[in-house]
PDB file of C-alpha atoms and ligand atoms in Angstrom:
ATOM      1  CA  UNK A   1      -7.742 -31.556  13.645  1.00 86.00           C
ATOM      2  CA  UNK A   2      -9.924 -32.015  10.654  1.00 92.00           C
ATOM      3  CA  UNK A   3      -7.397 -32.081   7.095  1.00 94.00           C
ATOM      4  CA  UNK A   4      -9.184 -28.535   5.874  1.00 96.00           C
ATOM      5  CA  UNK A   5      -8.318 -26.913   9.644  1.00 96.00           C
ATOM      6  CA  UNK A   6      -4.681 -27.964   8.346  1.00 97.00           C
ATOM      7  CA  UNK A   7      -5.312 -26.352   5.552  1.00 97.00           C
ATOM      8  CA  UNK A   8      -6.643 -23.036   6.498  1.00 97.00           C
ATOM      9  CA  UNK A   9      -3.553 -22.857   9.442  1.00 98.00           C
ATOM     10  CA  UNK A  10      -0.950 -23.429   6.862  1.00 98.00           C
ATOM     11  CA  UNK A  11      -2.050 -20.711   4.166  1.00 98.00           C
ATOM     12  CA  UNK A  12      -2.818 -18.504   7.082  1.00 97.00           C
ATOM     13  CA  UNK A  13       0.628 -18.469   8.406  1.00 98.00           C
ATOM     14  CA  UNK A  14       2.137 -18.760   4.477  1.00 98.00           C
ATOM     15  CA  UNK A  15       3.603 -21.922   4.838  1.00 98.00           C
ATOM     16  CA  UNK A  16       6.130 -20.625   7.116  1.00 98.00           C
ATOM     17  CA  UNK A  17       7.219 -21.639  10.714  1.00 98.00           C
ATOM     18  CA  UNK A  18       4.916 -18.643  12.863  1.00 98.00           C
ATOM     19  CA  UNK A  19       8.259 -18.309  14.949  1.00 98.00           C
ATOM     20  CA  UNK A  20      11.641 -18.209  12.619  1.00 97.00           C
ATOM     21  CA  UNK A  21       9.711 -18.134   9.968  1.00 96.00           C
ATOM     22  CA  UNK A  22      11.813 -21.267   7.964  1.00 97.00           C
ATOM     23  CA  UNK A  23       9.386 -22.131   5.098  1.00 97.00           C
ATOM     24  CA  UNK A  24       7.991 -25.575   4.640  1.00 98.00           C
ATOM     25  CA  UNK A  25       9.723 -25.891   1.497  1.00 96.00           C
ATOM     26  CA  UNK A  26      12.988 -24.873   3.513  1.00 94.00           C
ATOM     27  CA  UNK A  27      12.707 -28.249   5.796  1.00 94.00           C
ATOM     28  CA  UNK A  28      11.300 -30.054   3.157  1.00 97.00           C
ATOM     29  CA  UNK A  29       8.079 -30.762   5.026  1.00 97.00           C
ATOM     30  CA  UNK A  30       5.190 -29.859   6.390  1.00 97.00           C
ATOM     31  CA  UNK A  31       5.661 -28.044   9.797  1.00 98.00           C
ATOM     32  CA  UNK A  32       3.853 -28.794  13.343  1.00 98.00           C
ATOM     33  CA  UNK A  33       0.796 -27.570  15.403  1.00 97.00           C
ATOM     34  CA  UNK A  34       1.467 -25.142  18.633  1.00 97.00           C
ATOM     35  CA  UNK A  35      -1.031 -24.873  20.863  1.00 97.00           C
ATOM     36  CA  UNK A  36       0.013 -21.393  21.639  1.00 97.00           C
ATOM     37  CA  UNK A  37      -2.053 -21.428  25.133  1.00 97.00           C
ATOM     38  CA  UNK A  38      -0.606 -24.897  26.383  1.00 97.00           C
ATOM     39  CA  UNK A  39      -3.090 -27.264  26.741  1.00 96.00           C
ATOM     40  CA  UNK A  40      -1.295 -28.663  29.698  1.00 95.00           C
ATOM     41  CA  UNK A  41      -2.331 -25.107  30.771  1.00 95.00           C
ATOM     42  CA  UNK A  42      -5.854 -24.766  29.668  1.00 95.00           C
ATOM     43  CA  UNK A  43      -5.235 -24.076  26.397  1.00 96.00           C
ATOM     44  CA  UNK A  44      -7.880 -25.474  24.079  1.00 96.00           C
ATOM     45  CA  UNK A  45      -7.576 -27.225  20.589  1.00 96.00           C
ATOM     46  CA  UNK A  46      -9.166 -24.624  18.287  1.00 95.00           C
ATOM     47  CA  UNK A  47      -7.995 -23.068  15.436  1.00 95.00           C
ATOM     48  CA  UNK A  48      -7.698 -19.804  17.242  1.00 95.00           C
ATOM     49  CA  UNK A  49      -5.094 -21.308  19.738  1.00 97.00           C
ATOM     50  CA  UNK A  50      -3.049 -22.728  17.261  1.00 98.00           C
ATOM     51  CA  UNK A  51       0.049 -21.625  15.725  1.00 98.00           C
ATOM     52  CA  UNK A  52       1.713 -23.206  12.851  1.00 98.00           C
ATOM     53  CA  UNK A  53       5.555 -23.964  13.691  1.00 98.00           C
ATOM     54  CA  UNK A  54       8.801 -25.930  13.004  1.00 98.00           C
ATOM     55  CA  UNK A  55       9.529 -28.540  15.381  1.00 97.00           C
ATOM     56  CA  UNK A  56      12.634 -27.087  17.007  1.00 97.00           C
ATOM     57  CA  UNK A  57      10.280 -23.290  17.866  1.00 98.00           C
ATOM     58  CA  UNK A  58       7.405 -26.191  18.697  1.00 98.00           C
ATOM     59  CA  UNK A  59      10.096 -28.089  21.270  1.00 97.00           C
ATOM     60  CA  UNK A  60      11.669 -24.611  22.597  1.00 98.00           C
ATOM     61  CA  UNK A  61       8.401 -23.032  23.422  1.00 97.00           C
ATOM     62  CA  UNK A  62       7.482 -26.177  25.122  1.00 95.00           C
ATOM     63  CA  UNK A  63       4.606 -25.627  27.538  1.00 95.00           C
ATOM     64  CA  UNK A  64       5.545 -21.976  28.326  1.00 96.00           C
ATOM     65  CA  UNK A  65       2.587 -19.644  29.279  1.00 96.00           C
ATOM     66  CA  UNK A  66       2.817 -16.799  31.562  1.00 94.00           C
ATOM     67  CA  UNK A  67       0.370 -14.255  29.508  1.00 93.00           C
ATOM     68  CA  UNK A  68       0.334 -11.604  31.612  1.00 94.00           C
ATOM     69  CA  UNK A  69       4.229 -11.371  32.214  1.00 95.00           C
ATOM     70  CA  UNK A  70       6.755  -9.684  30.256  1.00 95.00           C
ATOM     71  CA  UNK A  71       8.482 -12.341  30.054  1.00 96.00           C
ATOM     72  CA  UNK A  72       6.307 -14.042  27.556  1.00 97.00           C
ATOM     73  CA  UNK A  73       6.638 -15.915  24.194  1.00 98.00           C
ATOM     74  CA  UNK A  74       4.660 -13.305  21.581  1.00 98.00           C
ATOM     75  CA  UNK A  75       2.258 -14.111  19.420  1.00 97.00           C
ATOM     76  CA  UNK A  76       3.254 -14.386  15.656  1.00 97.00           C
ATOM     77  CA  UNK A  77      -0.238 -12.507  14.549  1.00 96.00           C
ATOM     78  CA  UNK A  78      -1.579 -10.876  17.454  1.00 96.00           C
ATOM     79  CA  UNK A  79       1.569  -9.068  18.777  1.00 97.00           C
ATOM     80  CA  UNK A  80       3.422  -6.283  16.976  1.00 96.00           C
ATOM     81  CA  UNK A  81       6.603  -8.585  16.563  1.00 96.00           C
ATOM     82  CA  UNK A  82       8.353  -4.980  15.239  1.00 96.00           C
ATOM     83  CA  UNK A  83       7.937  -3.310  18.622  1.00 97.00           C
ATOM     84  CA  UNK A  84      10.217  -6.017  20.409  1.00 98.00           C
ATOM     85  CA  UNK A  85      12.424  -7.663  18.123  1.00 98.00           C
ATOM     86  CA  UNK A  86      14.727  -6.158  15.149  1.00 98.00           C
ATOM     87  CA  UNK A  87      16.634  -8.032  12.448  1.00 97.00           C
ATOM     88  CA  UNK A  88      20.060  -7.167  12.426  1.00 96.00           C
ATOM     89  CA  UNK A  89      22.087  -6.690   9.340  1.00 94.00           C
ATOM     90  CA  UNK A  90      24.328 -10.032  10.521  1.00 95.00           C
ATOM     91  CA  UNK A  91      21.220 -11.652  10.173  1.00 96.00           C
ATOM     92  CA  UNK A  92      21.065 -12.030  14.240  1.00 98.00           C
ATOM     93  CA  UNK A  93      17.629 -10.142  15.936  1.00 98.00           C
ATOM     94  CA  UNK A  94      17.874  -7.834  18.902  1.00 98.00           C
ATOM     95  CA  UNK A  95      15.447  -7.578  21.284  1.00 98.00           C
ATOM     96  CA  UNK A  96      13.640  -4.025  22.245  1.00 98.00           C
ATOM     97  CA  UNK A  97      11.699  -4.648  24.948  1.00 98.00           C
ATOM     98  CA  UNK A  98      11.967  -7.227  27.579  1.00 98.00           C
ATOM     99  CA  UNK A  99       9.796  -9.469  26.388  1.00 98.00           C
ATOM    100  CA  UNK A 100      11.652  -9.255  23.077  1.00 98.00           C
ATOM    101  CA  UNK A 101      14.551 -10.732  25.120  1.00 98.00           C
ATOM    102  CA  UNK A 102      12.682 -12.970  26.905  1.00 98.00           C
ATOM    103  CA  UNK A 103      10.528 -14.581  23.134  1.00 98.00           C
ATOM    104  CA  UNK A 104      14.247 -14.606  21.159  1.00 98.00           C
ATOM    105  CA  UNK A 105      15.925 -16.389  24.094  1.00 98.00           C
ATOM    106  CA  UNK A 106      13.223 -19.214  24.843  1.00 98.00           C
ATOM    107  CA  UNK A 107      12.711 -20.081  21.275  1.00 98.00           C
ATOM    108  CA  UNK A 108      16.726 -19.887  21.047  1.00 98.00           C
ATOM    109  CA  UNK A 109      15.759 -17.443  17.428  1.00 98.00           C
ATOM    110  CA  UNK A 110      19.486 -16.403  17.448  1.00 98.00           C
ATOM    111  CA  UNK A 111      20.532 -20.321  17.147  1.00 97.00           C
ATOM    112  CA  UNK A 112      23.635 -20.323  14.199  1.00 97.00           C
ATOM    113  CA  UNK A 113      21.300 -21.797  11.452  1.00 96.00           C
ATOM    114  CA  UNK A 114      18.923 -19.167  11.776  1.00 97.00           C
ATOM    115  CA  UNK A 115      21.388 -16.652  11.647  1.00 98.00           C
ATOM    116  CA  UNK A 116      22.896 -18.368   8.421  1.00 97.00           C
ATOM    117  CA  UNK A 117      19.143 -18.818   7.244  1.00 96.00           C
ATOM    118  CA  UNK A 118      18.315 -15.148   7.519  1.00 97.00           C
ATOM    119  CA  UNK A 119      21.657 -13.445   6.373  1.00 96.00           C
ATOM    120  CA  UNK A 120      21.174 -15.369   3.135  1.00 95.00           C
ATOM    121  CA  UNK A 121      17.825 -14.162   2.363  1.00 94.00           C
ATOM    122  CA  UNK A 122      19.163 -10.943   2.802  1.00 95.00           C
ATOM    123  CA  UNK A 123      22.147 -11.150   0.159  1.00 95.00           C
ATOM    124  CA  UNK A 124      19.045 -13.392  -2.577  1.00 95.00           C
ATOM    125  CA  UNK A 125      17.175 -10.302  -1.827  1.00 94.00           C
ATOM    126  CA  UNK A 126      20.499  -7.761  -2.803  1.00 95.00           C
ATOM    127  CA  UNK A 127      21.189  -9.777  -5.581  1.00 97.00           C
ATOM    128  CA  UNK A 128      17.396  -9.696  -7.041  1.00 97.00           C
ATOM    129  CA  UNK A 129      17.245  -5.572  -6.402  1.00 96.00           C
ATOM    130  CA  UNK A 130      21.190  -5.724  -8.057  1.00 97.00           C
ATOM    131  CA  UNK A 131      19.487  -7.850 -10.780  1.00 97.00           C
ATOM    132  CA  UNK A 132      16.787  -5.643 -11.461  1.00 97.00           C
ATOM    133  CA  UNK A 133      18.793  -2.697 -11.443  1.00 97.00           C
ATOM    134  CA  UNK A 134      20.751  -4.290 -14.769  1.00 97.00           C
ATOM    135  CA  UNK A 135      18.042  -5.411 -16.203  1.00 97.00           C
ATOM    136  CA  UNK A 136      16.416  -1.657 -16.061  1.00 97.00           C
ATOM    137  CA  UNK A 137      19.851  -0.845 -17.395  1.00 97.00           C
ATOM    138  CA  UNK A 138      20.084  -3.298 -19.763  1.00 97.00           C
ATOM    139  CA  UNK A 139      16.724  -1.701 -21.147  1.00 97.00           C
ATOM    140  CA  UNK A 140      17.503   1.530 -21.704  1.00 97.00           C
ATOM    141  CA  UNK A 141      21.160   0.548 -23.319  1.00 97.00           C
ATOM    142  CA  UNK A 142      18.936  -1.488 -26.267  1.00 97.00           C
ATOM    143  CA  UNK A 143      16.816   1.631 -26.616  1.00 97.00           C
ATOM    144  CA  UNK A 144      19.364   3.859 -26.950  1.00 97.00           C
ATOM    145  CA  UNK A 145      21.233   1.377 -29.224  1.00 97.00           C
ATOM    146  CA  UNK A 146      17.733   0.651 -31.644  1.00 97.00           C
ATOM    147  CA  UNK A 147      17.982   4.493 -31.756  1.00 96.00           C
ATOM    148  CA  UNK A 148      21.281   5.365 -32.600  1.00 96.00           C
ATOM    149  CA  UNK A 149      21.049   2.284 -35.118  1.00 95.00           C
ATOM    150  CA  UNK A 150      18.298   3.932 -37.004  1.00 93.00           C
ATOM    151  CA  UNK A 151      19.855   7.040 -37.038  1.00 93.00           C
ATOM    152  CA  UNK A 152      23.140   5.379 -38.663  1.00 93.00           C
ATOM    153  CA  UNK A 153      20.941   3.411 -41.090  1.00 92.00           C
ATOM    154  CA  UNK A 154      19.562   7.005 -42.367  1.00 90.00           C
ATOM    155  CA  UNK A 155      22.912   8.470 -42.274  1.00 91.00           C
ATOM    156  CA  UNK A 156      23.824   5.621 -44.524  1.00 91.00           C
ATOM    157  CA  UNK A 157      20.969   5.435 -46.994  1.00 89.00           C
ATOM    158  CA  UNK A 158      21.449   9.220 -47.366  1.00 81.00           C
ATOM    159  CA  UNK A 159      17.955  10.362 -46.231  1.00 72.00           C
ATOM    160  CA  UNK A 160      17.059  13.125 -44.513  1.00 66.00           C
ATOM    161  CA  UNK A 161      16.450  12.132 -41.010  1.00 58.00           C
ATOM    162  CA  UNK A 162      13.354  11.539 -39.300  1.00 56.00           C
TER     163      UNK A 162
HETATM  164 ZN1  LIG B 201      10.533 -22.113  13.767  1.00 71.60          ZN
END
């Protein structure tokens, strides 16, 4: 794999494991190359079989390959990952279909650090919406305070107000 292949597969799957979706700069590292097709099963080595991964989704999915199965690992960009697997609030997924169940339990996507991983992106993202919500606030409070400043100053100087 030429370096700019590397390249292109890592911005193409946003530096993030195509799997779990654990960021590069959550492992401190650059993640591994799946050969989504095995190629102990035919698979070839081009970019379009390739799927940029951690190593633990890399070891899990191991040489698995039944395509036309249900029970089959899905594809990070070519399957509609929404149709067969739902995030939880607990951070955990659920599978939908079948093959939802079959993708979580090979790649073990329920395992307790992903879990952890997952249900604290969810509070960062409740604290940045609570955040931005008092900011907003925060706003309008030093409008409405410039206002009723300028209003006391004319009350003060004895001028008619504007
Ligand atoms: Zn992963």
């Amino acid at each position: 794999m030429r370096q700019e292949q590397r390249e292109a597969l890592r911005h193409r799957f946003g530096f993030r494991c195509g799997y779990c979706g654990v960021a590069e700069r959550d492992v401190g590292a650059e993640l591994t190359v799946d050969h989504f097709q095995p190629r102990s099963r035919g698979g070839l080595h081009e970019p379009d079989n390739w799927v940029y991964c951690c190593h633990p989704c890399n070891e899990f999915k191991g040489d698995c390959w039944q395509p036309d199965s249900s029970q089959r690992v899905l594809h990070p960009l070519r399957d509609a990952m929404d149709l067969h697997v739902a995030e939880q609030d607990d951070g955990s997924l659920r599978a939908l279909t079948e093959t939802g169940a079959f993708h979580i339990a090979r790649l073990h996507l329920n395992r307790p650090q992903l879990i952890a991983y997952r249900r604290e992106r969810r509070l960062l993202e409740a604290a940045r919406d609570t955040q931005a919500g008092l900011l907003e606030r925060l706003a309008s409070l030093e409008e409405q305070l410039r206002t009723l400043t300028s209003k006391l100053d004319h009350l003060r100087s004895g001028e008619p107000e504007i």
